[in-house]
Amino acid sequence: MAAQQQRRTLGATLLAAAALVLLRSCCCFVGAPPQAAPRAAPAVQQVASMAGAAALTLLADPALASDYDDRQGTAALALVGVCILGVVVSGVFFLIGKTVVEKDD
């Protein structure tokens, strides 16, 4: 019985080793051949450098910052208002429920 178990283990080990060798020897993935990068036109390079300069300028002083600050303030007030409204509505429901339960007794 032990010899038969050893043969099964040996057979499984050999089969796994053969599968690994087979997988390693065949090429499963072939990469794309390297291609030369296309040269950028001088106009494209000029536009890219202008865009870089504009990005650095906006980095120093963001455009439309006051509009963003106003929208952010409005959103914060709306969030606080919704939270307060939720507390008030919950309190009203609690009081109504409390009076209904007291009247039933």
PDB file of N, CA and C in Angstrom:
ATOM      1  N   MET A   1       0.806  -1.179   0.000  1.00  0.00           N
ATOM      2  CA  MET A   1       0.000   0.000   0.000  1.00  0.00           C
ATOM      3  C   MET A   1       0.862   1.261   0.000  1.00  0.00           C
ATOM      4  N   ALA A   2       1.952   1.240   0.792  1.00  0.00           N
ATOM      5  CA  ALA A   2       2.842   2.394   0.847  1.00  0.00           C
ATOM      6  C   ALA A   2       3.564   2.583  -0.479  1.00  0.00           C
ATOM      7  N   ALA A   3       3.914   1.483  -1.143  1.00  0.00           N
ATOM      8  CA  ALA A   3       4.592   1.580  -2.440  1.00  0.00           C
ATOM      9  C   ALA A   3       3.668   2.188  -3.479  1.00  0.00           C
ATOM     10  N   GLN A   4       2.384   1.847  -3.415  1.00  0.00           N
ATOM     11  CA  GLN A   4       1.431   2.396  -4.372  1.00  0.00           C
ATOM     12  C   GLN A   4       1.257   3.908  -4.127  1.00  0.00           C
ATOM     13  N   GLN A   5       1.222   4.310  -2.864  1.00  0.00           N
ATOM     14  CA  GLN A   5       1.111   5.726  -2.525  1.00  0.00           C
ATOM     15  C   GLN A   5       2.345   6.493  -2.998  1.00  0.00           C
ATOM     16  N   GLN A   6       3.532   5.880  -2.847  1.00  0.00           N
ATOM     17  CA  GLN A   6       4.754   6.531  -3.297  1.00  0.00           C
ATOM     18  C   GLN A   6       4.750   6.687  -4.809  1.00  0.00           C
ATOM     19  N   ARG A   7       4.232   5.667  -5.527  1.00  0.00           N
ATOM     20  CA  ARG A   7       4.170   5.763  -6.989  1.00  0.00           C
ATOM     21  C   ARG A   7       3.230   6.888  -7.422  1.00  0.00           C
ATOM     22  N   ARG A   8       2.100   7.050  -6.724  1.00  0.00           N
ATOM     23  CA  ARG A   8       1.162   8.125  -7.068  1.00  0.00           C
ATOM     24  C   ARG A   8       1.820   9.490  -6.837  1.00  0.00           C
ATOM     25  N   THR A   9       2.492   9.628  -5.706  1.00  0.00           N
ATOM     26  CA  THR A   9       3.168  10.890  -5.396  1.00  0.00           C
ATOM     27  C   THR A   9       4.267  11.174  -6.402  1.00  0.00           C
ATOM     28  N   LEU A  10       5.042  10.131  -6.760  1.00  0.00           N
ATOM     29  CA  LEU A  10       6.102  10.290  -7.743  1.00  0.00           C
ATOM     30  C   LEU A  10       5.525  10.641  -9.109  1.00  0.00           C
ATOM     31  N   GLY A  11       4.422   9.999  -9.484  1.00  0.00           N
ATOM     32  CA  GLY A  11       3.784  10.288 -10.774  1.00  0.00           C
ATOM     33  C   GLY A  11       3.261  11.718 -10.829  1.00  0.00           C
ATOM     34  N   ALA A  12       2.637  12.157  -9.731  1.00  0.00           N
ATOM     35  CA  ALA A  12       2.120  13.532  -9.691  1.00  0.00           C
ATOM     36  C   ALA A  12       3.253  14.540  -9.740  1.00  0.00           C
ATOM     37  N   THR A  13       4.346  14.239  -9.039  1.00  0.00           N
ATOM     38  CA  THR A  13       5.500  15.135  -9.046  1.00  0.00           C
ATOM     39  C   THR A  13       6.115  15.224 -10.427  1.00  0.00           C
ATOM     40  N   LEU A  14       6.277  14.096 -11.096  1.00  0.00           N
ATOM     41  CA  LEU A  14       6.830  14.093 -12.453  1.00  0.00           C
ATOM     42  C   LEU A  14       5.919  14.819 -13.431  1.00  0.00           C
ATOM     43  N   LEU A  15       4.616  14.635 -13.284  1.00  0.00           N
ATOM     44  CA  LEU A  15       3.663  15.303 -14.162  1.00  0.00           C
ATOM     45  C   LEU A  15       3.709  16.826 -13.952  1.00  0.00           C
ATOM     46  N   ALA A  16       3.810  17.255 -12.702  1.00  0.00           N
ATOM     47  CA  ALA A  16       3.902  18.687 -12.429  1.00  0.00           C
ATOM     48  C   ALA A  16       5.205  19.274 -12.967  1.00  0.00           C
ATOM     49  N   ALA A  17       6.316  18.526 -12.810  1.00  0.00           N
ATOM     50  CA  ALA A  17       7.601  19.005 -13.326  1.00  0.00           C
ATOM     51  C   ALA A  17       7.574  19.099 -14.845  1.00  0.00           C
ATOM     52  N   ALA A  18       6.963  18.109 -15.496  1.00  0.00           N
ATOM     53  CA  ALA A  18       6.858  18.143 -16.958  1.00  0.00           C
ATOM     54  C   ALA A  18       6.010  19.329 -17.416  1.00  0.00           C
ATOM     55  N   ALA A  19       4.938  19.613 -16.688  1.00  0.00           N
ATOM     56  CA  ALA A  19       4.087  20.748 -17.056  1.00  0.00           C
ATOM     57  C   ALA A  19       4.845  22.060 -16.902  1.00  0.00           C
ATOM     58  N   LEU A  20       5.632  22.177 -15.836  1.00  0.00           N
ATOM     59  CA  LEU A  20       6.416  23.395 -15.647  1.00  0.00           C
ATOM     60  C   LEU A  20       7.454  23.572 -16.746  1.00  0.00           C
ATOM     61  N   VAL A  21       8.124  22.477 -17.122  1.00  0.00           N
ATOM     62  CA  VAL A  21       9.111  22.561 -18.198  1.00  0.00           C
ATOM     63  C   VAL A  21       8.436  22.944 -19.504  1.00  0.00           C
ATOM     64  N   LEU A  22       7.273  22.382 -19.771  1.00  0.00           N
ATOM     65  CA  LEU A  22       6.547  22.689 -21.004  1.00  0.00           C
ATOM     66  C   LEU A  22       6.114  24.155 -21.020  1.00  0.00           C
ATOM     67  N   LEU A  23       5.604  24.644 -19.896  1.00  0.00           N
ATOM     68  CA  LEU A  23       5.181  26.042 -19.843  1.00  0.00           C
ATOM     69  C   LEU A  23       6.361  27.001 -19.964  1.00  0.00           C
ATOM     70  N   ARG A  24       7.472  26.595 -19.419  1.00  0.00           N
ATOM     71  CA  ARG A  24       8.642  27.467 -19.473  1.00  0.00           C
ATOM     72  C   ARG A  24       9.274  27.502 -20.861  1.00  0.00           C
ATOM     73  N   SER A  25       9.169  26.417 -21.597  1.00  0.00           N
ATOM     74  CA  SER A  25       9.829  26.358 -22.896  1.00  0.00           C
ATOM     75  C   SER A  25       9.021  27.029 -24.002  1.00  0.00           C
ATOM     76  N   CYS A  26       7.704  27.055 -23.866  1.00  0.00           N
ATOM     77  CA  CYS A  26       6.913  27.688 -24.933  1.00  0.00           C
ATOM     78  C   CYS A  26       6.764  29.176 -24.645  1.00  0.00           C
ATOM     79  N   CYS A  27       6.692  29.942 -25.701  1.00  0.00           N
ATOM     80  CA  CYS A  27       6.525  31.379 -25.562  1.00  0.00           C
ATOM     81  C   CYS A  27       5.035  31.677 -25.504  1.00  0.00           C
ATOM     82  N   CYS A  28       4.564  32.107 -24.368  1.00  0.00           N
ATOM     83  CA  CYS A  28       3.142  32.396 -24.215  1.00  0.00           C
ATOM     84  C   CYS A  28       2.829  33.853 -24.534  1.00  0.00           C
ATOM     85  N   PHE A  29       3.789  34.722 -24.388  1.00  0.00           N
ATOM     86  CA  PHE A  29       3.558  36.140 -24.611  1.00  0.00           C
ATOM     87  C   PHE A  29       4.682  36.698 -25.471  1.00  0.00           C
ATOM     88  N   VAL A  30       4.306  37.350 -26.514  1.00  0.00           N
ATOM     89  CA  VAL A  30       5.289  37.973 -27.399  1.00  0.00           C
ATOM     90  C   VAL A  30       5.000  39.465 -27.392  1.00  0.00           C
ATOM     91  N   GLY A  31       5.964  40.238 -26.987  1.00  0.00           N
ATOM     92  CA  GLY A  31       5.794  41.685 -26.922  1.00  0.00           C
ATOM     93  C   GLY A  31       5.822  42.312 -28.299  1.00  0.00           C
ATOM     94  N   ALA A  32       5.312  43.512 -28.374  1.00  0.00           N
ATOM     95  CA  ALA A  32       5.305  44.246 -29.634  1.00  0.00           C
ATOM     96  C   ALA A  32       6.733  44.679 -29.975  1.00  0.00           C
ATOM     97  N   PRO A  33       7.068  44.699 -31.236  1.00  0.00           N
ATOM     98  CA  PRO A  33       8.413  45.143 -31.602  1.00  0.00           C
ATOM     99  C   PRO A  33       8.574  46.626 -31.303  1.00  0.00           C
ATOM    100  N   PRO A  34       9.765  47.025 -30.926  1.00  0.00           N
ATOM    101  CA  PRO A  34       9.969  48.446 -30.608  1.00  0.00           C
ATOM    102  C   PRO A  34       9.822  49.303 -31.864  1.00  0.00           C
ATOM    103  N   GLN A  35       9.188  50.439 -31.681  1.00  0.00           N
ATOM    104  CA  GLN A  35       8.992  51.365 -32.793  1.00  0.00           C
ATOM    105  C   GLN A  35       9.668  52.682 -32.452  1.00  0.00           C
ATOM    106  N   ALA A  36      10.149  53.329 -33.471  1.00  0.00           N
ATOM    107  CA  ALA A  36      10.782  54.625 -33.276  1.00  0.00           C
ATOM    108  C   ALA A  36       9.718  55.657 -32.925  1.00  0.00           C
ATOM    109  N   ALA A  37      10.009  56.511 -31.969  1.00  0.00           N
ATOM    110  CA  ALA A  37       9.059  57.549 -31.577  1.00  0.00           C
ATOM    111  C   ALA A  37       8.967  58.593 -32.690  1.00  0.00           C
ATOM    112  N   PRO A  38       7.758  59.005 -33.034  1.00  0.00           N
ATOM    113  CA  PRO A  38       7.622  60.035 -34.072  1.00  0.00           C
ATOM    114  C   PRO A  38       8.151  61.368 -33.570  1.00  0.00           C
ATOM    115  N   ARG A  39       8.786  62.073 -34.461  1.00  0.00           N
ATOM    116  CA  ARG A  39       9.343  63.375 -34.110  1.00  0.00           C
ATOM    117  C   ARG A  39       8.217  64.409 -34.045  1.00  0.00           C
ATOM    118  N   ALA A  40       8.252  65.224 -33.013  1.00  0.00           N
ATOM    119  CA  ALA A  40       7.245  66.268 -32.863  1.00  0.00           C
ATOM    120  C   ALA A  40       7.595  67.435 -33.774  1.00  0.00           C
ATOM    121  N   ALA A  41       6.577  68.013 -34.323  1.00  0.00           N
ATOM    122  CA  ALA A  41       6.769  69.171 -35.196  1.00  0.00           C
ATOM    123  C   ALA A  41       7.194  70.367 -34.343  1.00  0.00           C
ATOM    124  N   PRO A  42       7.927  71.308 -34.917  1.00  0.00           N
ATOM    125  CA  PRO A  42       8.345  72.483 -34.143  1.00  0.00           C
ATOM    126  C   PRO A  42       7.166  73.261 -33.566  1.00  0.00           C
ATOM    127  N   ALA A  43       6.043  73.314 -34.270  1.00  0.00           N
ATOM    128  CA  ALA A  43       4.871  74.040 -33.758  1.00  0.00           C
ATOM    129  C   ALA A  43       4.333  73.356 -32.510  1.00  0.00           C
ATOM    130  N   VAL A  44       4.364  72.039 -32.503  1.00  0.00           N
ATOM    131  CA  VAL A  44       3.872  71.299 -31.341  1.00  0.00           C
ATOM    132  C   VAL A  44       4.781  71.563 -30.147  1.00  0.00           C
ATOM    133  N   GLN A  45       6.068  71.621 -30.387  1.00  0.00           N
ATOM    134  CA  GLN A  45       7.001  71.900 -29.297  1.00  0.00           C
ATOM    135  C   GLN A  45       6.789  73.306 -28.747  1.00  0.00           C
ATOM    136  N   GLN A  46       6.511  74.248 -29.617  1.00  0.00           N
ATOM    137  CA  GLN A  46       6.281  75.614 -29.178  1.00  0.00           C
ATOM    138  C   GLN A  46       5.002  75.700 -28.339  1.00  0.00           C
ATOM    139  N   VAL A  47       3.950  75.023 -28.773  1.00  0.00           N
ATOM    140  CA  VAL A  47       2.694  75.026 -28.019  1.00  0.00           C
ATOM    141  C   VAL A  47       2.898  74.347 -26.664  1.00  0.00           C
ATOM    142  N   ALA A  48       3.678  73.277 -26.641  1.00  0.00           N
ATOM    143  CA  ALA A  48       3.926  72.576 -25.389  1.00  0.00           C
ATOM    144  C   ALA A  48       4.688  73.457 -24.410  1.00  0.00           C
ATOM    145  N   SER A  49       5.661  74.200 -24.906  1.00  0.00           N
ATOM    146  CA  SER A  49       6.410  75.080 -24.003  1.00  0.00           C
ATOM    147  C   SER A  49       5.533  76.226 -23.507  1.00  0.00           C
ATOM    148  N   MET A  50       4.647  76.740 -24.353  1.00  0.00           N
ATOM    149  CA  MET A  50       3.724  77.794 -23.921  1.00  0.00           C
ATOM    150  C   MET A  50       2.756  77.253 -22.879  1.00  0.00           C
ATOM    151  N   ALA A  51       2.299  76.028 -23.058  1.00  0.00           N
ATOM    152  CA  ALA A  51       1.386  75.430 -22.086  1.00  0.00           C
ATOM    153  C   ALA A  51       2.093  75.217 -20.754  1.00  0.00           C
ATOM    154  N   GLY A  52       3.341  74.841 -20.795  1.00  0.00           N
ATOM    155  CA  GLY A  52       4.109  74.679 -19.564  1.00  0.00           C
ATOM    156  C   GLY A  52       4.275  75.996 -18.830  1.00  0.00           C
ATOM    157  N   ALA A  53       4.559  77.048 -19.563  1.00  0.00           N
ATOM    158  CA  ALA A  53       4.695  78.366 -18.944  1.00  0.00           C
ATOM    159  C   ALA A  53       3.369  78.816 -18.340  1.00  0.00           C
ATOM    160  N   ALA A  54       2.273  78.550 -19.034  1.00  0.00           N
ATOM    161  CA  ALA A  54       0.958  78.924 -18.510  1.00  0.00           C
ATOM    162  C   ALA A  54       0.635  78.129 -17.252  1.00  0.00           C
ATOM    163  N   ALA A  55       0.999  76.862 -17.224  1.00  0.00           N
ATOM    164  CA  ALA A  55       0.755  76.040 -16.038  1.00  0.00           C
ATOM    165  C   ALA A  55       1.548  76.549 -14.846  1.00  0.00           C
ATOM    166  N   LEU A  56       2.791  76.963 -15.081  1.00  0.00           N
ATOM    167  CA  LEU A  56       3.589  77.514 -13.984  1.00  0.00           C
ATOM    168  C   LEU A  56       3.014  78.833 -13.489  1.00  0.00           C
ATOM    169  N   THR A  57       2.475  79.639 -14.394  1.00  0.00           N
ATOM    170  CA  THR A  57       1.856  80.897 -14.000  1.00  0.00           C
ATOM    171  C   THR A  57       0.618  80.647 -13.147  1.00  0.00           C
ATOM    172  N   LEU A  58      -0.216  79.686 -13.561  1.00  0.00           N
ATOM    173  CA  LEU A  58      -1.417  79.366 -12.789  1.00  0.00           C
ATOM    174  C   LEU A  58      -1.071  78.721 -11.450  1.00  0.00           C
ATOM    175  N   LEU A  59       0.063  78.063 -11.389  1.00  0.00           N
ATOM    176  CA  LEU A  59       0.485  77.451 -10.134  1.00  0.00           C
ATOM    177  C   LEU A  59       0.798  78.529  -9.098  1.00  0.00           C
ATOM    178  N   ALA A  60       1.364  79.609  -9.544  1.00  0.00           N
ATOM    179  CA  ALA A  60       1.703  80.693  -8.631  1.00  0.00           C
ATOM    180  C   ALA A  60       0.459  81.418  -8.129  1.00  0.00           C
ATOM    181  N   ASP A  61      -0.519  81.660  -9.012  1.00  0.00           N
ATOM    182  CA  ASP A  61      -1.746  82.368  -8.630  1.00  0.00           C
ATOM    183  C   ASP A  61      -2.917  81.702  -9.351  1.00  0.00           C
ATOM    184  N   PRO A  62      -3.672  80.827  -8.674  1.00  0.00           N
ATOM    185  CA  PRO A  62      -4.748  80.093  -9.350  1.00  0.00           C
ATOM    186  C   PRO A  62      -5.812  81.028  -9.921  1.00  0.00           C
ATOM    187  N   ALA A  63      -6.262  80.696 -11.106  1.00  0.00           N
ATOM    188  CA  ALA A  63      -7.304  81.479 -11.740  1.00  0.00           C
ATOM    189  C   ALA A  63      -8.649  81.126 -11.130  1.00  0.00           C
ATOM    190  N   LEU A  64      -9.532  82.096 -11.028  1.00  0.00           N
ATOM    191  CA  LEU A  64     -10.886  81.913 -10.527  1.00  0.00           C
ATOM    192  C   LEU A  64     -10.917  81.355  -9.109  1.00  0.00           C
ATOM    193  N   ALA A  65      -9.935  81.726  -8.296  1.00  0.00           N
ATOM    194  CA  ALA A  65      -9.880  81.210  -6.935  1.00  0.00           C
ATOM    195  C   ALA A  65     -11.042  81.738  -6.109  1.00  0.00           C
ATOM    196  N   SER A  66     -11.463  82.966  -6.337  1.00  0.00           N
ATOM    197  CA  SER A  66     -12.560  83.516  -5.542  1.00  0.00           C
ATOM    198  C   SER A  66     -13.858  82.774  -5.836  1.00  0.00           C
ATOM    199  N   ASP A  67     -14.100  82.402  -7.088  1.00  0.00           N
ATOM    200  CA  ASP A  67     -15.298  81.630  -7.420  1.00  0.00           C
ATOM    201  C   ASP A  67     -15.278  80.288  -6.716  1.00  0.00           C
ATOM    202  N   TYR A  68     -14.111  79.658  -6.674  1.00  0.00           N
ATOM    203  CA  TYR A  68     -13.997  78.365  -6.006  1.00  0.00           C
ATOM    204  C   TYR A  68     -14.258  78.517  -4.516  1.00  0.00           C
ATOM    205  N   ASP A  69     -13.703  79.573  -3.904  1.00  0.00           N
ATOM    206  CA  ASP A  69     -13.905  79.804  -2.476  1.00  0.00           C
ATOM    207  C   ASP A  69     -15.374  80.059  -2.167  1.00  0.00           C
ATOM    208  N   ASP A  70     -16.050  80.804  -3.034  1.00  0.00           N
ATOM    209  CA  ASP A  70     -17.478  81.061  -2.829  1.00  0.00           C
ATOM    210  C   ASP A  70     -18.285  79.770  -2.912  1.00  0.00           C
ATOM    211  N   ARG A  71     -17.976  78.942  -3.892  1.00  0.00           N
ATOM    212  CA  ARG A  71     -18.707  77.675  -4.027  1.00  0.00           C
ATOM    213  C   ARG A  71     -18.429  76.766  -2.843  1.00  0.00           C
ATOM    214  N   GLN A  72     -17.201  76.767  -2.363  1.00  0.00           N
ATOM    215  CA  GLN A  72     -16.853  75.925  -1.230  1.00  0.00           C
ATOM    216  C   GLN A  72     -17.579  76.401   0.030  1.00  0.00           C
ATOM    217  N   GLY A  73     -17.664  77.698   0.224  1.00  0.00           N
ATOM    218  CA  GLY A  73     -18.388  78.240   1.372  1.00  0.00           C
ATOM    219  C   GLY A  73     -19.872  77.924   1.306  1.00  0.00           C
ATOM    220  N   THR A  74     -20.455  78.029   0.120  1.00  0.00           N
ATOM    221  CA  THR A  74     -21.867  77.705  -0.051  1.00  0.00           C
ATOM    222  C   THR A  74     -22.128  76.237   0.239  1.00  0.00           C
ATOM    223  N   ALA A  75     -21.243  75.377  -0.236  1.00  0.00           N
ATOM    224  CA  ALA A  75     -21.404  73.949   0.011  1.00  0.00           C
ATOM    225  C   ALA A  75     -21.270  73.622   1.488  1.00  0.00           C
ATOM    226  N   ALA A  76     -20.364  74.273   2.181  1.00  0.00           N
ATOM    227  CA  ALA A  76     -20.203  74.038   3.615  1.00  0.00           C
ATOM    228  C   ALA A  76     -21.448  74.483   4.368  1.00  0.00           C
ATOM    229  N   LEU A  77     -22.010  75.641   4.010  1.00  0.00           N
ATOM    230  CA  LEU A  77     -23.238  76.101   4.655  1.00  0.00           C
ATOM    231  C   LEU A  77     -24.395  75.149   4.382  1.00  0.00           C
ATOM    232  N   ALA A  78     -24.480  74.634   3.170  1.00  0.00           N
ATOM    233  CA  ALA A  78     -25.547  73.686   2.844  1.00  0.00           C
ATOM    234  C   ALA A  78     -25.404  72.411   3.667  1.00  0.00           C
ATOM    235  N   LEU A  79     -24.186  71.933   3.834  1.00  0.00           N
ATOM    236  CA  LEU A  79     -23.960  70.725   4.626  1.00  0.00           C
ATOM    237  C   LEU A  79     -24.346  70.938   6.083  1.00  0.00           C
ATOM    238  N   VAL A  80     -23.941  72.061   6.649  1.00  0.00           N
ATOM    239  CA  VAL A  80     -24.293  72.363   8.036  1.00  0.00           C
ATOM    240  C   VAL A  80     -25.804  72.516   8.166  1.00  0.00           C
ATOM    241  N   GLY A  81     -26.428  73.160   7.207  1.00  0.00           N
ATOM    242  CA  GLY A  81     -27.882  73.333   7.238  1.00  0.00           C
ATOM    243  C   GLY A  81     -28.626  72.014   7.194  1.00  0.00           C
ATOM    244  N   VAL A  82     -28.160  71.090   6.363  1.00  0.00           N
ATOM    245  CA  VAL A  82     -28.800  69.776   6.282  1.00  0.00           C
ATOM    246  C   VAL A  82     -28.641  69.022   7.600  1.00  0.00           C
ATOM    247  N   CYS A  83     -27.480  69.117   8.218  1.00  0.00           N
ATOM    248  CA  CYS A  83     -27.262  68.448   9.506  1.00  0.00           C
ATOM    249  C   CYS A  83     -28.183  69.027  10.579  1.00  0.00           C
ATOM    250  N   ILE A  84     -28.288  70.340  10.653  1.00  0.00           N
ATOM    251  CA  ILE A  84     -29.163  70.968  11.640  1.00  0.00           C
ATOM    252  C   ILE A  84     -30.617  70.616  11.367  1.00  0.00           C
ATOM    253  N   LEU A  85     -31.017  70.613  10.109  1.00  0.00           N
ATOM    254  CA  LEU A  85     -32.378  70.227   9.751  1.00  0.00           C
ATOM    255  C   LEU A  85     -32.677  68.795  10.190  1.00  0.00           C
ATOM    256  N   GLY A  86     -31.721  67.913  10.019  1.00  0.00           N
ATOM    257  CA  GLY A  86     -31.912  66.523  10.459  1.00  0.00           C
ATOM    258  C   GLY A  86     -32.110  66.416  11.954  1.00  0.00           C
ATOM    259  N   VAL A  87     -31.366  67.200  12.731  1.00  0.00           N
ATOM    260  CA  VAL A  87     -31.514  67.182  14.194  1.00  0.00           C
ATOM    261  C   VAL A  87     -32.880  67.736  14.585  1.00  0.00           C
ATOM    262  N   VAL A  88     -33.306  68.831  13.942  1.00  0.00           N
ATOM    263  CA  VAL A  88     -34.601  69.432  14.262  1.00  0.00           C
ATOM    264  C   VAL A  88     -35.739  68.479  13.913  1.00  0.00           C
ATOM    265  N   VAL A  89     -35.700  67.874  12.741  1.00  0.00           N
ATOM    266  CA  VAL A  89     -36.757  66.946  12.339  1.00  0.00           C
ATOM    267  C   VAL A  89     -36.790  65.744  13.273  1.00  0.00           C
ATOM    268  N   SER A  90     -35.635  65.227  13.643  1.00  0.00           N
ATOM    269  CA  SER A  90     -35.597  64.101  14.587  1.00  0.00           C
ATOM    270  C   SER A  90     -36.196  64.497  15.931  1.00  0.00           C
ATOM    271  N   GLY A  91     -35.893  65.688  16.416  1.00  0.00           N
ATOM    272  CA  GLY A  91     -36.466  66.173  17.677  1.00  0.00           C
ATOM    273  C   GLY A  91     -37.977  66.306  17.599  1.00  0.00           C
ATOM    274  N   VAL A  92     -38.479  66.833  16.483  1.00  0.00           N
ATOM    275  CA  VAL A  92     -39.928  66.965  16.301  1.00  0.00           C
ATOM    276  C   VAL A  92     -40.586  65.587  16.301  1.00  0.00           C
ATOM    277  N   PHE A  93     -40.031  64.633  15.575  1.00  0.00           N
ATOM    278  CA  PHE A  93     -40.596  63.278  15.565  1.00  0.00           C
ATOM    279  C   PHE A  93     -40.576  62.665  16.959  1.00  0.00           C
ATOM    280  N   PHE A  94     -39.485  62.905  17.708  1.00  0.00           N
ATOM    281  CA  PHE A  94     -39.395  62.372  19.072  1.00  0.00           C
ATOM    282  C   PHE A  94     -40.492  62.959  19.947  1.00  0.00           C
ATOM    283  N   LEU A  95     -40.699  64.284  19.872  1.00  0.00           N
ATOM    284  CA  LEU A  95     -41.722  64.923  20.699  1.00  0.00           C
ATOM    285  C   LEU A  95     -43.125  64.469  20.316  1.00  0.00           C
ATOM    286  N   ILE A  96     -43.373  64.342  19.021  1.00  0.00           N
ATOM    287  CA  ILE A  96     -44.692  63.864  18.576  1.00  0.00           C
ATOM    288  C   ILE A  96     -44.919  62.436  19.055  1.00  0.00           C
ATOM    289  N   GLY A  97     -43.922  61.601  18.915  1.00  0.00           N
ATOM    290  CA  GLY A  97     -44.057  60.217  19.386  1.00  0.00           C
ATOM    291  C   GLY A  97     -44.261  60.152  20.883  1.00  0.00           C
ATOM    292  N   LYS A  98     -43.592  60.999  21.635  1.00  0.00           N
ATOM    293  CA  LYS A  98     -43.712  61.006  23.083  1.00  0.00           C
ATOM    294  C   LYS A  98     -45.119  61.426  23.505  1.00  0.00           C
ATOM    295  N   THR A  99     -45.675  62.447  22.833  1.00  0.00           N
ATOM    296  CA  THR A  99     -47.038  62.884  23.181  1.00  0.00           C
ATOM    297  C   THR A  99     -48.059  61.826  22.806  1.00  0.00           C
ATOM    298  N   VAL A 100     -47.872  61.133  21.708  1.00  0.00           N
ATOM    299  CA  VAL A 100     -48.806  60.091  21.298  1.00  0.00           C
ATOM    300  C   VAL A 100     -48.774  58.942  22.306  1.00  0.00           C
ATOM    301  N   VAL A 101     -47.607  58.556  22.777  1.00  0.00           N
ATOM    302  CA  VAL A 101     -47.505  57.479  23.748  1.00  0.00           C
ATOM    303  C   VAL A 101     -48.109  57.901  25.086  1.00  0.00           C
ATOM    304  N   GLU A 102     -47.907  59.154  25.506  1.00  0.00           N
ATOM    305  CA  GLU A 102     -48.468  59.633  26.780  1.00  0.00           C
ATOM    306  C   GLU A 102     -49.992  59.704  26.728  1.00  0.00           C
ATOM    307  N   LYS A 103     -50.560  60.061  25.562  1.00  0.00           N
ATOM    308  CA  LYS A 103     -52.015  60.140  25.440  1.00  0.00           C
ATOM    309  C   LYS A 103     -52.664  58.763  25.478  1.00  0.00           C
ATOM    310  N   ASP A 104     -51.937  57.742  24.994  1.00  0.00           N
ATOM    311  CA  ASP A 104     -52.484  56.386  25.007  1.00  0.00           C
ATOM    312  C   ASP A 104     -52.568  55.835  26.415  1.00  0.00           C
ATOM    313  N   ASP A 105     -51.704  56.259  27.314  1.00  0.00           N
ATOM    314  CA  ASP A 105     -51.710  55.744  28.687  1.00  0.00           C
ATOM    315  C   ASP A 105     -52.805  56.363  29.423  1.00  0.00           C
TER     316      ASP A 105
END
